[in-house]
C-alpha positions as a LaTeX table, in Angstrom:
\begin{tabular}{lrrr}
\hline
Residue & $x$ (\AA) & $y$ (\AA) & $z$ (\AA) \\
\hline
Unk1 & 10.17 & $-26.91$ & 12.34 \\
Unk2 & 9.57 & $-25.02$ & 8.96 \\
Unk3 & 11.62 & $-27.20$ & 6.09 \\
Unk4 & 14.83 & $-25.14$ & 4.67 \\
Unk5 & 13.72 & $-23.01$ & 2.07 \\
Unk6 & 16.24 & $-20.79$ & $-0.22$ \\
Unk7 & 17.00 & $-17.34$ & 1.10 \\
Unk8 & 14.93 & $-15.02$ & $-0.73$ \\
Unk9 & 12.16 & $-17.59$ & $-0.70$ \\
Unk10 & 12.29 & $-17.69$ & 3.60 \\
Unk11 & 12.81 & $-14.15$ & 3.05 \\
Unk12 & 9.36 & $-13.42$ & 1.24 \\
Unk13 & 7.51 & $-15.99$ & 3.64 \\
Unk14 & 8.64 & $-13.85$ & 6.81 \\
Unk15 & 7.75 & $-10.84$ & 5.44 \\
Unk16 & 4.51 & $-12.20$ & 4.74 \\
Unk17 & 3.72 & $-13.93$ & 8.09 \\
Unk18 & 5.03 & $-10.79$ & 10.01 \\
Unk19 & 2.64 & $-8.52$ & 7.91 \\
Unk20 & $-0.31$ & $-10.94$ & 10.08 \\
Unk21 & 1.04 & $-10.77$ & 12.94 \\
Unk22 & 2.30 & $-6.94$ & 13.52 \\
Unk23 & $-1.49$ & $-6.31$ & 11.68 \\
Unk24 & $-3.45$ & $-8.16$ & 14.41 \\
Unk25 & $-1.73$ & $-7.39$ & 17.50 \\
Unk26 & 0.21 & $-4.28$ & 16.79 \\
Unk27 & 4.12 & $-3.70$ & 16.80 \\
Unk28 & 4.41 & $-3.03$ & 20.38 \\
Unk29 & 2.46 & $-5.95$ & 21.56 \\
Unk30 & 4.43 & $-8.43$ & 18.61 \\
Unk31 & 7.51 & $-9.76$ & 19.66 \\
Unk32 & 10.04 & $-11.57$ & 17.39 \\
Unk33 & 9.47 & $-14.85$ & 19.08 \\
Unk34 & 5.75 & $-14.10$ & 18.31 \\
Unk35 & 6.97 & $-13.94$ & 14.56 \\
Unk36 & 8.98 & $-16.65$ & 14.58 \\
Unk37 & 6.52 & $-19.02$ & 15.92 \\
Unk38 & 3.97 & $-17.91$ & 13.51 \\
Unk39 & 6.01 & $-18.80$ & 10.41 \\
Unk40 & 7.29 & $-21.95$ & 12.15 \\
Unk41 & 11.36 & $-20.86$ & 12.39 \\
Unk42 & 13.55 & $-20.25$ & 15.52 \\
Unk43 & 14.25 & $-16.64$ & 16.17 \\
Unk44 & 18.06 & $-17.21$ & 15.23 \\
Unk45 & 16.75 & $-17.69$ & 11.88 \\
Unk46 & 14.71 & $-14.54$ & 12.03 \\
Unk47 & 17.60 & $-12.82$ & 13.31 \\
Unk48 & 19.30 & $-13.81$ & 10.11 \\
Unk49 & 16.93 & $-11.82$ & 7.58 \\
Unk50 & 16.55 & $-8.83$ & 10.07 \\
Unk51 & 18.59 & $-7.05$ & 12.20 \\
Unk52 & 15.43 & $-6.47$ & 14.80 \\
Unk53 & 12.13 & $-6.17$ & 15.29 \\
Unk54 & 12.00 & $-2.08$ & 14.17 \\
Unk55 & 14.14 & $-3.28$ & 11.05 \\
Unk56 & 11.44 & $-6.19$ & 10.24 \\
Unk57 & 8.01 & $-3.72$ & 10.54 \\
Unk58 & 10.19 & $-0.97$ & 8.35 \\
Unk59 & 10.94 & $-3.70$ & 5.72 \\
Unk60 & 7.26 & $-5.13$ & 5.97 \\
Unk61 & 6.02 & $-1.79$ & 5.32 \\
Unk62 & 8.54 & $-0.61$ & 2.21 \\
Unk63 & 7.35 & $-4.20$ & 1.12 \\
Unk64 & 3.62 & $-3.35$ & 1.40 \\
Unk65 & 4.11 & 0.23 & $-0.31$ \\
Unk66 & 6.49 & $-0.85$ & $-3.03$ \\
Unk67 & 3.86 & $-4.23$ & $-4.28$ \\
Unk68 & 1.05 & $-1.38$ & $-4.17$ \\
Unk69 & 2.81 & 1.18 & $-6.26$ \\
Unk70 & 3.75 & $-2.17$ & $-8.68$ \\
Unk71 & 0.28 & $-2.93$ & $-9.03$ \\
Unk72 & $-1.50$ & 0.07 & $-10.07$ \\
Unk73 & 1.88 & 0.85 & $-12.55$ \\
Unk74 & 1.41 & $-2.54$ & $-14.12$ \\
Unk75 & $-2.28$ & $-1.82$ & $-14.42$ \\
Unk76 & $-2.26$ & 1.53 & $-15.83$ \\
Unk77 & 0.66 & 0.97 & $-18.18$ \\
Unk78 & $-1.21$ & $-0.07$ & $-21.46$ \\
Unk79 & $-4.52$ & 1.91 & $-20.69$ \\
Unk80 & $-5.45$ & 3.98 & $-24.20$ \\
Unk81 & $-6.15$ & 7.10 & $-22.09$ \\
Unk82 & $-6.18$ & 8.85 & $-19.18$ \\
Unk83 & $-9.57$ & 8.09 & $-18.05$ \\
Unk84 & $-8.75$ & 4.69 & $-18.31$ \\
Unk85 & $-5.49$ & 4.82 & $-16.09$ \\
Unk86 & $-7.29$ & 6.52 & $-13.53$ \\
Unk87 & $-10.50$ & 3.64 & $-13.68$ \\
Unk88 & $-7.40$ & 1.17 & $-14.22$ \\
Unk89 & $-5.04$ & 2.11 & $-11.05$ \\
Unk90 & $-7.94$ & 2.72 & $-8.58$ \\
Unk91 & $-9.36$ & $-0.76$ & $-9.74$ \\
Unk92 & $-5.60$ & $-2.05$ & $-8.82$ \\
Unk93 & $-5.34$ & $-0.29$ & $-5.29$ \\
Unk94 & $-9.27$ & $-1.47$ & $-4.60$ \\
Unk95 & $-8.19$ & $-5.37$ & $-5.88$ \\
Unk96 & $-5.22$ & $-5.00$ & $-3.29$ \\
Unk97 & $-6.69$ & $-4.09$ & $-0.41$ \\
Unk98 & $-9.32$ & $-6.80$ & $-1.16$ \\
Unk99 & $-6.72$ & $-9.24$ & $-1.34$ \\
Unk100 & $-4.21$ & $-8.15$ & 1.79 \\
Unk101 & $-6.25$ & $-6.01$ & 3.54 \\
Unk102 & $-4.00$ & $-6.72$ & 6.47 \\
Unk103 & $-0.97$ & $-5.16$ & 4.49 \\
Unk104 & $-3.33$ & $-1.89$ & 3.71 \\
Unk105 & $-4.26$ & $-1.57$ & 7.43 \\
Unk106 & $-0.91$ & $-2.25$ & 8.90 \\
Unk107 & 0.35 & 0.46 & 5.88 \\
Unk108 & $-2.06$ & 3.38 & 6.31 \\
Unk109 & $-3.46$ & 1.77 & 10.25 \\
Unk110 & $-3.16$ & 4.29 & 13.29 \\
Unk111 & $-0.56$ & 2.32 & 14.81 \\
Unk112 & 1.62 & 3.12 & 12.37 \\
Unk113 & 1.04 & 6.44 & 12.41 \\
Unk114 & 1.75 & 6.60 & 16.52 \\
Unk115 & 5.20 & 6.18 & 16.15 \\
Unk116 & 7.28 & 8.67 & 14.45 \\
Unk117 & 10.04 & 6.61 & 12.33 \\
Unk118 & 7.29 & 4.31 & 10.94 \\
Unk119 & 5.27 & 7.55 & 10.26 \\
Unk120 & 7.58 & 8.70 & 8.32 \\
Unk121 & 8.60 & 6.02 & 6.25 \\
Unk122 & 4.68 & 4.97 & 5.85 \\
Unk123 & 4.46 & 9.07 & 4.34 \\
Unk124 & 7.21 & 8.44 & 1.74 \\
Unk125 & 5.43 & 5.37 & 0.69 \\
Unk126 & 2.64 & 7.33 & $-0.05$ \\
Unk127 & 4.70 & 9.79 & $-1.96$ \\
Unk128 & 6.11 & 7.58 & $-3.96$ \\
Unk129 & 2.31 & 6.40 & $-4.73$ \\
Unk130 & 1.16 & 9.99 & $-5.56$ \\
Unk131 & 4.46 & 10.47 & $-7.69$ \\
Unk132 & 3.52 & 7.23 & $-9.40$ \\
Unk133 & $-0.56$ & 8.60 & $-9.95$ \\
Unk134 & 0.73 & 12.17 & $-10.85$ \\
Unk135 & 2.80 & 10.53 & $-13.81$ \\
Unk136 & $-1.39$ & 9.91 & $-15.00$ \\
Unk137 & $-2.17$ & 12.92 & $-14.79$ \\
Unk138 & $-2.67$ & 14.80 & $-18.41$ \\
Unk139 & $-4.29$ & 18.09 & $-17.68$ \\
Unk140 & $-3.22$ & 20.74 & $-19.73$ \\
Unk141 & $-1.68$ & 23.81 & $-18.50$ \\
Unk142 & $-0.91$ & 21.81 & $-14.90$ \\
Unk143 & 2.41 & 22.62 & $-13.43$ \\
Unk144 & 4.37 & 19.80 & $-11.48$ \\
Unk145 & 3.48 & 20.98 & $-8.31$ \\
Unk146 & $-0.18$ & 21.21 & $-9.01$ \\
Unk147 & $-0.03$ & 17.93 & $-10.42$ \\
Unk148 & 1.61 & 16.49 & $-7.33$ \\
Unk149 & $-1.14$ & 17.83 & $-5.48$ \\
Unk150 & $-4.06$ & 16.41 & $-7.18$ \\
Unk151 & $-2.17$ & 12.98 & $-7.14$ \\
Unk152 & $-2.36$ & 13.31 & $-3.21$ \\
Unk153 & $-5.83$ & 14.10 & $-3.33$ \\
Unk154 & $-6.89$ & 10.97 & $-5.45$ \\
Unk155 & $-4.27$ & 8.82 & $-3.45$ \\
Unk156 & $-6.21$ & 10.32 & $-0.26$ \\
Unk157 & $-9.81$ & 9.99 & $-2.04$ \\
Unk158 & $-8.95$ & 5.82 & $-2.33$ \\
Unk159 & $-7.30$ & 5.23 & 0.75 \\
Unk160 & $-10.54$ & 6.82 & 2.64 \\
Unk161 & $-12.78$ & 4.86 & 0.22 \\
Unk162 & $-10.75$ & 1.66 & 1.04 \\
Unk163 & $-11.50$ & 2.29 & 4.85 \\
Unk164 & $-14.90$ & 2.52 & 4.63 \\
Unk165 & $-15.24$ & 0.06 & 2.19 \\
Unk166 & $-13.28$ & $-2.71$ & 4.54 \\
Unk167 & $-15.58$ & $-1.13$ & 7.48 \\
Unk168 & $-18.49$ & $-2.05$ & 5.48 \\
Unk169 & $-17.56$ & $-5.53$ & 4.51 \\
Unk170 & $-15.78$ & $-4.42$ & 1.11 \\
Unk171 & $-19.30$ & $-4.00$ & $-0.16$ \\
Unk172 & $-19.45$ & $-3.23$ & $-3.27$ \\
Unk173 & $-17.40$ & $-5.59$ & $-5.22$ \\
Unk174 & $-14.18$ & $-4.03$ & $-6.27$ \\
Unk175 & $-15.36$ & $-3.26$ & $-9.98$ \\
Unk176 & $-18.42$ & $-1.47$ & $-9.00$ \\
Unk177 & $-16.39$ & 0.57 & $-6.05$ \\
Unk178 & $-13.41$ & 1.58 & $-8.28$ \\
Unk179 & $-15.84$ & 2.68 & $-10.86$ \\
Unk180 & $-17.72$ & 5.10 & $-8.64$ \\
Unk181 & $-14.67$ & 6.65 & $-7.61$ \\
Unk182 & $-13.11$ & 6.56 & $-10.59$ \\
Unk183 & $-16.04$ & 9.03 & $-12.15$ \\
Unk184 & $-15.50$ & 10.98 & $-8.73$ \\
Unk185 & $-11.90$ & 11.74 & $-9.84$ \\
Unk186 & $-12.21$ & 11.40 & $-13.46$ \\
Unk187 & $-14.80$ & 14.35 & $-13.65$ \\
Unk188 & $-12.39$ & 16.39 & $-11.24$ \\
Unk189 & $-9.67$ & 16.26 & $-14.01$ \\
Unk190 & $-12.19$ & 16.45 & $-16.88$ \\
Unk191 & $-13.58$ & 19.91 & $-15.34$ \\
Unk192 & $-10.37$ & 21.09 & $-14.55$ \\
Unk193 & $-9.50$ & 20.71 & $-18.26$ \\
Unk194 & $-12.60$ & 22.26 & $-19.30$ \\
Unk195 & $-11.83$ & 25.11 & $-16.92$ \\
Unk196 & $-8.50$ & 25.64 & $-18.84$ \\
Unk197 & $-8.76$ & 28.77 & $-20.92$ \\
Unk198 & $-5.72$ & 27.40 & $-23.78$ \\
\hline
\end{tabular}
């Protein structure tokens, strides 16, 4: 039996454990006592933090989106220029899916995408992504909605990167890999700016 941990700490270490366990077998296949037994607690004590097993994958996967948006924020914040927020934020998103490539795949997976509630939810997570990446985005004469849209296209250019990249045994390292699509994008905006006639 897992030791009693505060709250918010058990909290953070179910969230965790169920993020390995709904990635590897799937939310239909996962039960809560499959949870439970994986972080080492009795299912009254899951039952505690979440209301049921839809209300724990929703919660893992506003946890996933929200740490990802906080990453590539924190890492763009003091970057001189807008070059280097874009180089800065894709170097963020490529670190994370290094790191919990689980979390990515369960985030932006298929089986997600099968059901319709977690579709959903998993699309205003990446909305709230682009919103964060079309913040970065200094191109003169760019209206918000044009903005918005080339904030889904970079947000779309990484997240197809990141599958390929975890298909191919995240080769290259994440420096090297963020840099080549960071040019990608970065000479997207930098025409579009030469484009501009003001």
């Amino acid at each position: 039996m897992a030791p009693r941990l505060p709250a918010a700490v058990r909290r953070r270490q179910l969230l965790d454990v169920a993020i390995g366990v709904f990635s590897h077998r799937g939310f239909h296949s996962t039960s809560m006592t499959d949870v439970a037994e994986a972080a080492g607690v009795t299912k009254p004590v899951l039952y505690q933090h979440f209301s049921s097993k839809r209300a724990l994958y929703l919660e893992v996967l506003g946890d996933v989106g929200l740490r990802l948006r906080q990453a590539i924020e924190k890492a763009t914040t003091d970057a001189p220029g807008p070059r280097e927020q874009v180089e800065r934020g894709l170097d963020a998103f490529f670190a994370f899916v290094a790191e919990e490539q689980e979390a990515f795949t369960l985030l932006f997976g298929s089986g997600t995408r099968r059901d319709e509630e977690f579709a959903a939810f998993a699309a205003q997570v990446e909305r709230s992504i682009a919103q964060s990446v079309a913040g970065l985005l200094e191109v003169s004469g760019l209206g918000d909605a044009e903005r918005e849209l080339l904030a889904f296209a970079i947000v779309g250019l990484a997240e197809g990167s990141a599958r390929h990249w975890i298909a191919s045994g995240l080769v290259p390292p994440v420096g090297e890999l963020a840099g080549l699509v960071g040019r990608v994008a970065w000479a997207g905006l930098r025409g579009l700016s030469a484009a501009d006639p003001g």
